[in-house]
Amino acid sequence: MNIALEAPHLPLVGKRLRQESSRDDRIKLGFMAVIGLYLIIALGAPLFVMLSKSFSTYRFDLAAFEFQVSDETGTNWGPVVSAEALNRELGAVTDGELSTNSDGRLAATKFLPEFSFRSPVHYRIRGTTDQAAFLAGSTLEKGTEWRDYDSGAFRRVVLRPAKTLGVANFTAYFSTPALAQSIYNSVLMAVISTVFTVAVAFALAFGLTRSCMPLKGLFRGILTIPILVPSLLPGIALVYLFGNQGVFKDWLLGYSIYGPIGIVIGSIFFTLPHAFLIILTALSVADARHYEASASLKASKWRTFMTVTVPGARFGLVSAAFVVFTLVITDFGLPKVIGGQYGMLAVDIYKQVIGQQNFEMGAVVSVILLVPAILAFVVDRRMQKRQVALLSARAVPYAPKPNARTDALCFAFACLVSLFILGMIAMCQIAAVVKFWPYDLSLTAKNFAFDLMDGGGWAAYGNSIRLALLTAFFGSIIVFAGAYMVEKADGFRLGRGVFHFLAMMPMAVPGMVLGLAYIFFFNNPANPLNTIYGTMTILVVSTVTHFYTVAHLTALTALKQMDPEFESVAASLKQPFHRLFFRVTVPVCLPAILNIAIYLFVNAMTTVSAVVFLYSTDTKLASVAVLNMDDAGDIAPAAAMGMMIFYTNVAAKFIHAAVARRLLVRTQAWR
């Protein structure tokens, strides 16, 4: 008997099988798309608009405007004549004056030397193209129709420039020696600061991991203090220490603290914790067997150091170097306070936008500033991909052995650096509570009377706390949810890859660049999101976006520690993913979520560059108040406001530790 087997539902030979996505996967994809759209709107779109702005040039096209002048009766009109022909005859405007910015205005009366605003003569003006535009008072007029004005109204008529695309802005920038010099200055300061900072950070991390020096916990706490203060504060401290009336001004041997010296010292102060934590993590991962092998081969301590210790930490050193380089070259606060006349790229953006209202040139400087930041980021990411695991299952944790000389040297160096950090903070504290430095050193609280000074008063401090709380709350939700969708969603490899790329972008975008990009994008009446411009919402969005990458990586690290079997078990029990998320994933990852929250809170309190262009009268911030008070010459009140930020962050750290301990006792008992 022949039995025929039919298999009508078998796939065709060669056809690729595709797993059908579940309802939970489609929901995860939807959430990922929403957060991805947020990153596009909050980062991608503003940067694109800013990039296009940098290539936008504006010039008055005199051939695009024509005039007619009447007799004194206002009825009989003279011949039609173009502004170009009049200017050729009169030379009223030079060729250089025709180049302008997007807000350029050129009075129409410049081309009519006989004009008198008390004359009964009437004037007509029209464009020769539909795009020719001029302002009559505050009314924008366009087109080829004649507009008739009496002399009183015509004196308020101004021509508007025509927009073209080109590299003229970049040409103008590089042809201006003072501006082009800022590129060299910024790179030089970043390189010098990076070399010193990484060297000091490595020595400190080496002492804490390779010696038996005492008080290691205390030193770790002190070395992270600069993270809690805005970058403007070390600049103020250096003014009081080494300025014209400084305590140690003679130590500089006639050199000024205002300029490269101050920038380097201040940069070492505020970037040291970042480099220290990265290198400390790299040195903490060590296999004792490598050192035992080196000792058995009778290698010297120096050879062991160069062939075992340094190679084992090379990726940490590279990452620390690029982090410090990026922080220094993109920082705005410190060079603004202590830089003097020494041009830096970040300060140039501020001067072009705030000082000269030249937004196109500000966009040009922003694009230039993006280049080194992106290069540093790309090289760092490539180096991290080459990193291999230094610890295997058979590894033996390294435990340093007591050595009186090494321990004493490491302890002395840690004390010296700690004295430097505490001395800077102490100087700011002294500046905040003395009456009139250095002539009247009696204590006073008048420097904390912020409502009597420029900068926004106590309301600015309240706004900063509000911003920090909103950023920590909403930022933690957005970041962790986005990281969860990337890590735990099945399939959609392309979409997850694009999302991860968007999440990594903010690390390469300086705060000044992001703030300026927000002006171009959100301060456009045609943008439906224009309503959030000048509100607390845009400050929260910019701050979350600015610090998104580090928080995203923190969340990913925590999620990668969870076994994928959790999702498989939940699916086999037919449990929706949201139940697993809230009952398992969130409790397990709670330490990381709390760390993300405090990270966002502290950075929201201290950030200046990302928000300096975005605040309004009602949303002034404490960090910006420090800048404004320093600009106004109120250095002591600026120091006082900076210390208030420091006090707040210290209190937030203690509250975070207390809340974390209480919550973790309940949620991490399984550990």
XYZ file of C-alpha atoms in Angstrom:
671
model
C 0.000 0.000 0.000
C 1.343 3.406 -0.990
C 0.672 6.162 1.469
C 0.873 9.696 0.100
C 1.971 12.356 2.584
C 0.692 15.826 1.881
C 2.331 18.891 3.376
C 0.491 21.845 1.907
C 1.708 24.257 4.599
C 5.428 23.593 4.317
C 7.374 26.649 3.165
C 8.800 26.804 -0.306
C 12.376 25.621 -0.662
C 14.791 28.531 -0.272
C 12.261 30.845 1.389
C 13.557 32.356 4.612
C 11.543 31.708 7.758
C 10.587 34.811 9.737
C 9.492 34.684 13.322
C 6.109 36.269 13.869
C 6.312 39.137 16.335
C 4.150 38.949 19.410
C 1.794 41.590 20.725
C 4.299 42.489 23.467
C 7.050 42.930 20.884
C 4.858 45.265 18.848
C 4.094 47.302 21.979
C 7.820 47.479 22.797
C 8.501 48.603 19.245
C 5.856 51.297 19.633
C 7.447 52.600 22.839
C 10.867 52.517 21.183
C 9.497 54.506 18.254
C 8.007 57.123 20.591
C 11.257 57.620 22.512
C 13.200 57.529 19.243
C 10.923 60.271 17.915
C 11.664 62.254 21.085
C 15.412 61.978 20.387
C 14.908 63.025 16.756
C 12.879 66.085 17.770
C 15.075 66.955 20.761
C 18.432 66.348 19.089
C 18.470 65.384 15.400
C 16.126 68.049 14.041
C 17.666 71.001 15.974
C 21.184 69.976 14.897
C 20.078 69.727 11.260
C 18.503 73.188 11.397
C 21.653 74.605 13.017
C 23.837 73.000 10.350
C 21.726 74.542 7.586
C 21.892 77.885 9.423
C 25.690 77.812 9.315
C 25.549 77.691 5.495
C 22.924 80.454 5.272
C 24.263 83.809 4.142
C 22.318 87.059 3.957
C 22.917 90.015 1.649
C 20.902 93.030 0.601
C 19.951 92.622 -3.046
C 19.498 96.259 -4.116
C 18.347 95.221 -7.582
C 15.285 93.653 -5.943
C 13.802 97.033 -4.855
C 12.443 99.951 -6.875
C 11.356 103.436 -5.783
C 9.181 106.268 -7.064
C 9.062 109.755 -5.623
C 6.147 112.155 -6.092
C 6.118 115.913 -6.335
C 4.965 118.036 -3.411
C 1.327 117.490 -4.328
C 1.763 113.754 -3.755
C -0.004 112.908 -7.030
C 2.511 113.200 -9.850
C 5.128 110.438 -9.755
C 8.680 110.562 -10.992
C 10.538 107.843 -12.894
C 10.975 104.329 -11.500
C 14.518 103.795 -10.266
C 16.103 100.799 -8.532
C 17.965 100.933 -5.239
C 20.981 99.467 -7.062
C 21.073 102.354 -9.558
C 20.687 104.924 -6.790
C 23.479 103.336 -4.767
C 25.743 103.226 -7.819
C 25.190 106.954 -8.238
C 25.380 107.972 -4.584
C 27.674 105.340 -3.031
C 25.408 105.302 0.027
C 26.243 101.713 1.009
C 29.565 99.966 0.497
C 29.789 96.406 -0.800
C 30.924 95.197 2.618
C 27.849 96.737 4.266
C 25.555 94.761 1.964
C 26.599 91.517 3.676
C 24.621 91.084 6.868
C 22.886 88.511 9.065
C 19.338 87.180 9.181
C 18.189 90.181 11.220
C 19.789 92.768 8.919
C 17.955 96.020 8.172
C 18.825 98.773 5.718
C 16.951 102.077 5.797
C 15.329 102.934 2.458
C 15.989 106.648 3.082
C 19.744 106.028 2.588
C 19.118 106.027 -1.169
C 17.094 109.254 -1.190
C 19.327 112.128 -0.004
C 16.530 114.686 -0.541
C 14.293 112.874 1.956
C 12.679 114.900 4.748
C 10.138 113.387 7.091
C 8.243 116.722 7.236
C 7.933 116.940 3.459
C 4.505 116.495 1.752
C 6.260 114.278 -0.816
C 5.030 110.683 -1.074
C 7.163 107.631 -1.748
C 6.495 104.287 -3.404
C 8.435 101.059 -2.999
C 8.010 97.608 -4.499
C 9.971 94.423 -5.024
C 11.054 93.202 -8.424
C 10.505 89.586 -7.293
C 7.898 87.904 -5.153
C 10.550 87.158 -2.497
C 11.774 90.732 -2.061
C 10.809 91.819 1.461
C 10.874 95.025 3.475
C 9.498 96.247 6.766
C 7.188 99.211 7.082
C 7.381 99.783 10.799
C 6.724 96.303 12.163
C 4.711 95.117 9.139
C 6.451 92.744 6.755
C 5.688 93.455 3.103
C 6.513 91.210 0.134
C 5.827 91.129 -3.576
C 5.835 93.294 -6.692
C 2.909 95.590 -5.886
C 3.588 99.276 -5.216
C 3.206 100.443 -1.608
C 2.548 104.134 -1.104
C 3.820 105.942 2.039
C 3.923 109.528 3.188
C 7.260 110.850 4.394
C 6.472 110.141 8.060
C 5.768 106.469 7.343
C 8.508 106.061 4.747
C 11.275 106.925 7.204
C 10.381 103.675 9.019
C 10.754 101.531 5.879
C 13.777 99.200 6.013
C 14.937 96.670 3.434
C 15.376 93.021 4.426
C 18.207 90.837 3.118
C 17.892 87.886 0.746
C 18.965 84.432 1.911
C 21.428 82.292 -0.040
C 23.361 79.099 0.716
C 27.140 78.890 0.645
C 30.350 78.694 2.633
C 30.776 82.447 2.954
C 30.236 82.274 6.726
C 33.058 79.757 7.131
C 35.291 81.814 4.849
C 34.597 84.913 6.929
C 35.312 83.011 10.131
C 38.664 81.622 9.047
C 39.669 84.953 7.522
C 39.232 86.645 10.906
C 42.517 86.002 12.778
C 41.078 86.471 16.279
C 38.269 83.987 15.657
C 40.412 81.403 13.884
C 42.946 81.635 16.726
C 40.254 80.319 19.078
C 40.466 76.898 17.401
C 44.175 76.637 18.187
C 43.645 77.968 21.716
C 40.842 75.513 22.472
C 42.740 72.475 21.189
C 45.915 73.549 23.014
C 44.118 74.039 26.340
C 42.300 70.716 25.922
C 45.524 68.812 25.174
C 47.502 70.352 28.055
C 44.651 69.851 30.519
C 44.161 66.260 29.353
C 47.824 65.359 29.868
C 47.948 66.773 33.399
C 44.512 65.516 34.438
C 45.015 61.944 33.218
C 48.466 61.802 34.850
C 47.117 62.995 38.206
C 44.034 60.761 37.980
C 46.151 57.720 37.160
C 48.483 58.370 40.095
C 45.496 58.684 42.432
C 43.761 55.577 41.091
C 47.050 53.654 41.302
C 47.438 54.649 44.933
C 43.913 53.529 45.810
C 44.199 50.158 44.022
C 47.882 49.211 44.284
C 48.811 50.407 47.770
C 47.667 49.911 51.360
C 47.428 53.636 52.075
C 44.900 54.599 54.786
C 41.654 56.597 54.386
C 40.896 55.331 50.888
C 37.148 55.874 51.321
C 37.675 59.473 52.458
C 39.876 60.263 49.486
C 37.333 58.774 47.065
C 34.673 61.055 48.513
C 36.867 64.164 48.321
C 37.940 63.451 44.743
C 34.327 63.410 43.539
C 33.467 66.819 45.071
C 34.129 68.844 41.854
C 31.253 67.011 40.161
C 28.880 68.773 42.555
C 29.808 72.344 41.546
C 29.323 74.273 38.281
C 32.468 74.797 36.218
C 32.270 78.548 36.894
C 33.053 78.048 40.593
C 36.719 76.998 40.195
C 37.176 80.111 38.060
C 35.902 82.286 40.909
C 38.104 80.427 43.410
C 41.175 81.032 41.235
C 40.376 84.757 41.063
C 40.391 84.934 44.882
C 43.522 82.788 45.145
C 45.704 84.149 42.341
C 43.881 87.226 40.977
C 44.991 90.838 41.313
C 43.928 90.792 44.984
C 44.543 87.070 45.477
C 46.109 85.397 48.491
C 48.880 83.762 46.476
C 49.182 86.164 43.532
C 52.962 86.359 43.984
C 53.250 82.621 43.379
C 52.657 83.166 39.655
C 55.919 85.136 39.331
C 54.306 88.006 37.475
C 52.106 85.883 35.218
C 48.341 86.430 35.174
C 45.794 83.844 36.240
C 43.447 85.277 33.605
C 44.109 83.204 30.524
C 45.797 79.878 29.792
C 47.114 79.279 33.333
C 43.714 79.751 34.917
C 41.950 77.683 32.255
C 44.334 74.730 32.716
C 44.198 74.764 36.538
C 40.412 75.120 36.568
C 40.012 72.417 33.922
C 42.102 69.987 35.966
C 39.839 70.703 38.946
C 36.491 70.036 37.296
C 37.564 67.165 35.005
C 39.645 65.232 37.562
C 36.704 63.247 39.035
C 35.628 62.020 35.595
C 39.104 60.775 34.681
C 39.690 59.365 38.168
C 36.504 57.271 38.205
C 37.184 55.828 34.733
C 40.811 54.923 35.490
C 39.905 53.635 38.971
C 37.435 51.214 37.371
C 40.089 50.085 34.873
C 42.719 49.492 37.559
C 40.252 47.735 39.862
C 39.977 44.894 37.341
C 43.322 43.120 37.742
C 44.438 39.491 37.815
C 46.953 38.775 40.584
C 48.439 35.942 38.539
C 49.995 38.442 36.112
C 51.862 40.107 38.974
C 52.904 36.741 40.394
C 54.284 35.741 36.992
C 56.183 39.012 36.767
C 57.660 38.478 40.240
C 58.670 34.905 39.431
C 60.531 36.197 36.368
C 62.329 38.661 38.667
C 61.087 41.671 36.740
C 61.714 45.058 38.337
C 58.813 47.083 39.722
C 59.156 49.565 36.883
C 59.076 46.804 34.268
C 56.048 45.234 35.980
C 54.378 48.650 35.967
C 55.045 49.209 32.261
C 54.239 45.683 31.062
C 51.364 44.695 33.367
C 49.719 47.682 35.067
C 49.691 50.218 32.236
C 48.630 47.788 29.447
C 45.852 46.458 31.667
C 44.472 49.978 32.096
C 45.166 51.283 28.579
C 41.528 51.368 27.513
C 40.567 53.212 30.681
C 43.375 55.696 30.054
C 42.226 56.289 26.475
C 38.601 56.745 27.544
C 39.611 59.116 30.335
C 41.759 61.143 27.935
C 38.960 61.580 25.412
C 36.407 62.407 28.115
C 38.663 65.099 29.577
C 39.548 66.473 26.138
C 35.860 66.754 25.205
C 34.886 68.345 28.530
C 37.609 70.990 28.298
C 37.188 71.929 24.641
C 33.404 72.243 25.004
C 33.279 73.950 28.417
C 31.900 77.459 28.536
C 31.707 78.487 32.184
C 35.362 78.320 33.213
C 36.929 80.211 30.252
C 34.128 82.781 30.507
C 35.093 83.558 34.127
C 38.877 83.137 34.096
C 39.819 83.180 30.396
C 40.269 86.935 30.106
C 41.042 87.888 26.497
C 42.143 84.350 25.615
C 39.678 83.248 22.928
C 37.996 79.849 23.219
C 35.439 78.313 20.863
C 32.650 77.921 23.425
C 33.009 81.552 24.528
C 33.043 82.662 20.886
C 29.599 81.122 20.409
C 28.305 83.101 23.389
C 29.856 86.345 22.137
C 28.506 85.915 18.612
C 24.962 85.105 19.759
C 24.526 87.205 22.909
C 27.012 89.991 22.237
C 26.583 90.562 18.494
C 23.279 88.803 17.734
C 25.087 87.120 14.838
C 23.326 83.769 14.905
C 24.799 82.541 11.619
C 28.361 82.996 12.838
C 27.379 81.384 16.129
C 26.181 78.389 14.109
C 29.504 78.310 12.246
C 31.482 78.203 15.515
C 29.112 75.492 16.781
C 29.782 73.315 13.734
C 33.533 73.800 14.199
C 33.217 72.901 17.895
C 31.311 69.755 16.957
C 34.218 68.393 14.908
C 36.767 67.701 17.699
C 34.023 66.510 20.044
C 32.700 64.006 17.486
C 36.201 62.842 16.544
C 37.071 62.220 20.202
C 33.812 60.345 20.695
C 34.270 58.147 17.605
C 37.862 57.216 18.471
C 36.856 56.437 22.043
C 34.023 54.154 20.874
C 36.339 52.322 18.475
C 38.862 51.773 21.244
C 36.165 50.410 23.551
C 35.090 47.893 20.897
C 38.653 46.565 20.805
C 38.701 46.072 24.558
C 38.857 42.455 25.707
C 37.977 40.897 29.050
C 40.851 41.084 31.528
C 39.275 38.742 34.056
C 38.491 35.118 33.388
C 36.736 32.558 35.523
C 40.132 31.454 36.862
C 41.329 34.960 37.672
C 42.617 35.762 41.159
C 41.640 39.214 42.478
C 44.656 41.404 43.079
C 45.309 42.426 46.687
C 48.125 44.940 47.285
C 50.804 44.117 49.843
C 51.972 46.663 52.424
C 55.008 48.681 51.379
C 55.912 51.526 53.700
C 57.557 53.705 51.075
C 54.925 53.217 48.353
C 52.049 53.618 50.814
C 53.553 56.831 52.214
C 54.117 58.333 48.748
C 50.586 57.470 47.598
C 49.090 58.854 50.811
C 51.101 62.095 50.519
C 50.062 62.598 46.892
C 46.395 61.920 47.692
C 46.609 64.434 50.559
C 48.140 67.037 48.240
C 45.413 66.652 45.604
C 42.684 66.587 48.262
C 44.115 69.797 49.740
C 43.915 71.369 46.267
C 40.241 70.374 45.883
C 39.218 71.330 49.418
C 41.214 74.561 49.168
C 39.288 75.617 46.037
C 35.955 74.869 47.713
C 37.050 76.587 50.944
C 38.098 79.691 48.994
C 34.659 79.887 47.405
C 33.076 79.500 50.829
C 35.237 82.301 52.236
C 34.386 84.533 49.279
C 30.693 83.914 49.911
C 30.719 85.053 53.558
C 33.220 87.959 53.820
C 32.137 91.581 53.449
C 34.702 93.035 51.070
C 37.672 91.006 49.930
C 40.493 91.554 50.835
C 39.952 94.763 52.823
C 37.143 93.798 55.189
C 37.209 90.097 56.073
C 34.440 90.241 58.671
C 31.638 87.724 58.154
C 28.353 88.700 56.539
C 25.272 87.115 55.003
C 24.586 90.002 52.600
C 26.133 88.092 49.704
C 23.206 85.670 49.927
C 20.672 88.491 49.445
C 20.244 87.452 45.828
C 16.975 89.348 45.390
C 18.925 92.615 45.658
C 21.282 91.715 42.804
C 21.242 90.897 39.118
C 20.891 87.275 38.150
C 17.353 86.271 39.061
C 17.408 86.240 42.859
C 16.262 83.348 45.000
C 13.688 82.532 42.325
C 16.574 81.379 40.100
C 17.703 78.984 42.814
C 14.154 77.666 43.170
C 13.924 77.225 39.390
C 17.132 75.172 39.413
C 15.775 72.806 42.053
C 12.548 72.493 40.102
C 14.493 71.804 36.887
C 16.675 69.218 38.623
C 13.697 67.365 40.116
C 11.769 67.326 36.828
C 14.871 66.238 34.907
C 15.627 63.437 37.378
C 12.025 62.186 37.368
C 11.125 62.326 33.681
C 14.683 61.661 32.514
C 14.950 58.451 34.524
C 11.650 57.198 33.099
C 12.524 58.054 29.482
C 16.093 56.750 29.650
C 15.332 53.476 31.426
C 12.283 52.739 29.283
C 14.274 53.399 26.120
C 17.177 51.219 27.246
C 14.747 48.433 28.172
C 13.155 48.495 24.721
C 16.586 48.328 23.057
C 17.900 45.520 25.231
C 14.828 43.343 25.766
C 12.831 43.641 22.541
C 13.121 40.636 20.209
C 13.896 41.245 16.558
C 13.822 44.741 14.993
C 17.632 44.761 14.843
C 17.718 47.721 12.467
C 15.321 49.784 14.587
C 17.202 48.956 17.773
C 20.485 49.866 16.127
C 19.142 53.228 14.974
C 17.742 53.937 18.433
C 21.060 53.069 20.105
C 22.854 55.401 17.674
C 20.452 58.228 18.561
C 20.983 57.523 22.269
C 24.775 57.778 21.855
C 24.706 61.044 19.881
C 24.236 63.479 22.813
C 27.654 62.573 24.250
C 29.298 64.072 21.159
C 27.222 67.288 21.177
C 28.525 70.149 23.366
C 25.979 71.930 25.527
C 26.524 75.303 23.831
C 25.856 73.723 20.443
C 22.683 72.047 21.672
C 21.396 75.268 23.222
C 21.980 77.271 20.055
C 20.377 74.539 17.942
C 17.280 74.799 20.169
C 17.044 78.523 19.430
C 16.984 77.876 15.684
C 14.527 74.986 15.920
C 12.077 75.864 18.696
C 12.123 79.665 18.344
C 10.529 79.395 14.923
C 6.872 80.517 14.812
C 6.215 77.926 12.099
C 7.216 75.119 14.474
C 4.191 73.644 16.327
C 6.470 73.158 19.353
C 7.264 76.879 19.473
C 4.956 77.200 22.499
C 7.488 75.486 24.790
C 10.213 78.025 23.967
C 11.030 80.136 27.021
C 9.313 77.729 29.418
C 10.587 75.231 31.979
C 9.643 72.440 29.566
C 12.353 73.301 27.044
C 14.941 73.471 29.840
C 13.944 69.980 30.992
C 14.008 68.619 27.437
C 17.433 70.114 26.704
C 18.925 68.892 29.994
C 17.597 65.336 29.632
C 18.858 65.242 26.051
C 22.257 66.698 26.919
C 22.984 64.039 29.551
C 21.080 61.193 27.916
C 24.026 59.033 26.805
C 25.687 58.327 30.163
C 22.316 57.558 31.734
C 21.451 55.280 28.785
C 24.706 53.338 29.141
C 24.125 52.977 32.884
C 20.678 51.523 32.259
C 21.982 49.192 29.540
C 24.713 47.896 31.860
C 22.143 47.038 34.518
C 19.770 45.387 32.016
C 22.552 43.286 30.478
C 23.163 41.736 33.891
C 19.679 40.212 33.830
C 19.356 36.769 32.267
C 17.203 36.766 29.090
C 15.452 33.715 30.542
C 13.241 36.065 32.570
C 11.469 37.119 29.366
C 11.241 33.502 28.141
C 9.708 32.305 31.397
C 7.226 35.204 31.436
C 6.218 34.432 27.836
C 5.754 30.729 28.618
C 3.485 31.682 31.525
C 1.613 34.043 29.178
C 2.405 37.053 31.338
C 2.402 40.470 29.630
C 5.779 42.189 29.483
C 4.605 45.139 31.569
C 3.973 42.845 34.550
C 7.502 41.433 34.265
C 8.845 44.976 33.838
C 7.268 46.384 37.005
C 7.538 43.277 39.218
C 10.984 42.006 38.243
C 12.997 44.321 35.980
C 12.467 47.588 37.860
C 13.132 46.131 41.346
C 16.271 44.323 40.133
C 17.578 47.443 38.342
C 16.509 49.886 41.060
C 20.108 50.742 42.082
C 20.879 51.773 38.497
C 17.636 53.780 38.219
C 18.464 55.668 41.420
C 21.982 56.347 40.138
C 20.526 57.715 36.892
C 18.195 59.975 38.858
C 20.939 61.480 41.038
C 23.231 61.839 38.014
C 20.575 63.833 36.152
C 19.723 65.888 39.258
C 23.328 66.937 39.926
C 24.037 67.800 36.295
C 20.786 69.764 35.981
C 21.853 71.863 38.993
C 25.345 72.571 37.637
C 24.833 72.870 33.862
C 25.372 76.252 32.256
C 26.217 75.723 28.603
C 23.088 73.759 27.657
C 20.659 76.320 29.093
C 22.413 79.692 28.817
C 20.569 80.477 25.557
C 17.175 79.061 26.597
C 16.118 80.636 29.881
C 13.544 83.411 30.055
C 12.652 86.016 32.656
C 10.533 83.475 34.523
C 12.924 80.547 34.196
C 16.299 81.980 35.229
C 18.526 79.351 36.824
C 21.056 79.405 39.653
C 23.982 78.327 37.441
C 23.156 81.078 34.942
C 22.758 83.537 37.848
C 26.376 82.795 38.826
C 27.422 83.769 35.300
C 25.303 86.925 35.222
C 26.453 88.101 38.653
C 30.084 87.508 37.700
C 29.530 89.532 34.505
C 28.040 92.334 36.606
C 31.076 92.360 38.921
C 29.230 90.788 41.864
C 31.829 88.054 42.341
C 31.107 87.398 46.026
C 27.348 86.866 45.442
C 28.262 84.679 42.446
C 30.403 82.558 44.768
C 27.524 82.436 47.256
C 25.099 81.184 44.609
C 27.668 78.639 43.451
C 27.988 77.379 47.015
C 24.205 77.093 47.268
C 24.339 74.765 44.266
C 27.074 72.787 46.020
C 25.083 72.563 49.289
C 22.020 71.382 47.365
C 23.906 68.663 45.533
C 25.544 67.439 48.742
C 22.117 67.285 50.412
C 20.728 65.474 47.361
C 23.549 62.941 47.597
C 22.755 62.242 51.257
C 19.028 61.970 50.551
C 19.771 59.662 47.614
C 21.945 57.449 49.834
C 19.260 57.281 52.546
C 16.419 56.555 50.118
C 18.532 54.025 48.228
C 19.423 52.165 51.412
C 15.798 52.052 52.513
C 14.472 50.895 49.138
C 17.276 48.467 48.439
C 16.714 46.691 51.743
C 13.223 45.869 50.501
C 13.966 45.177 46.839
C 17.494 43.726 46.876
C 17.223 41.144 49.651
C 17.764 38.427 47.036
C 21.299 39.662 46.497
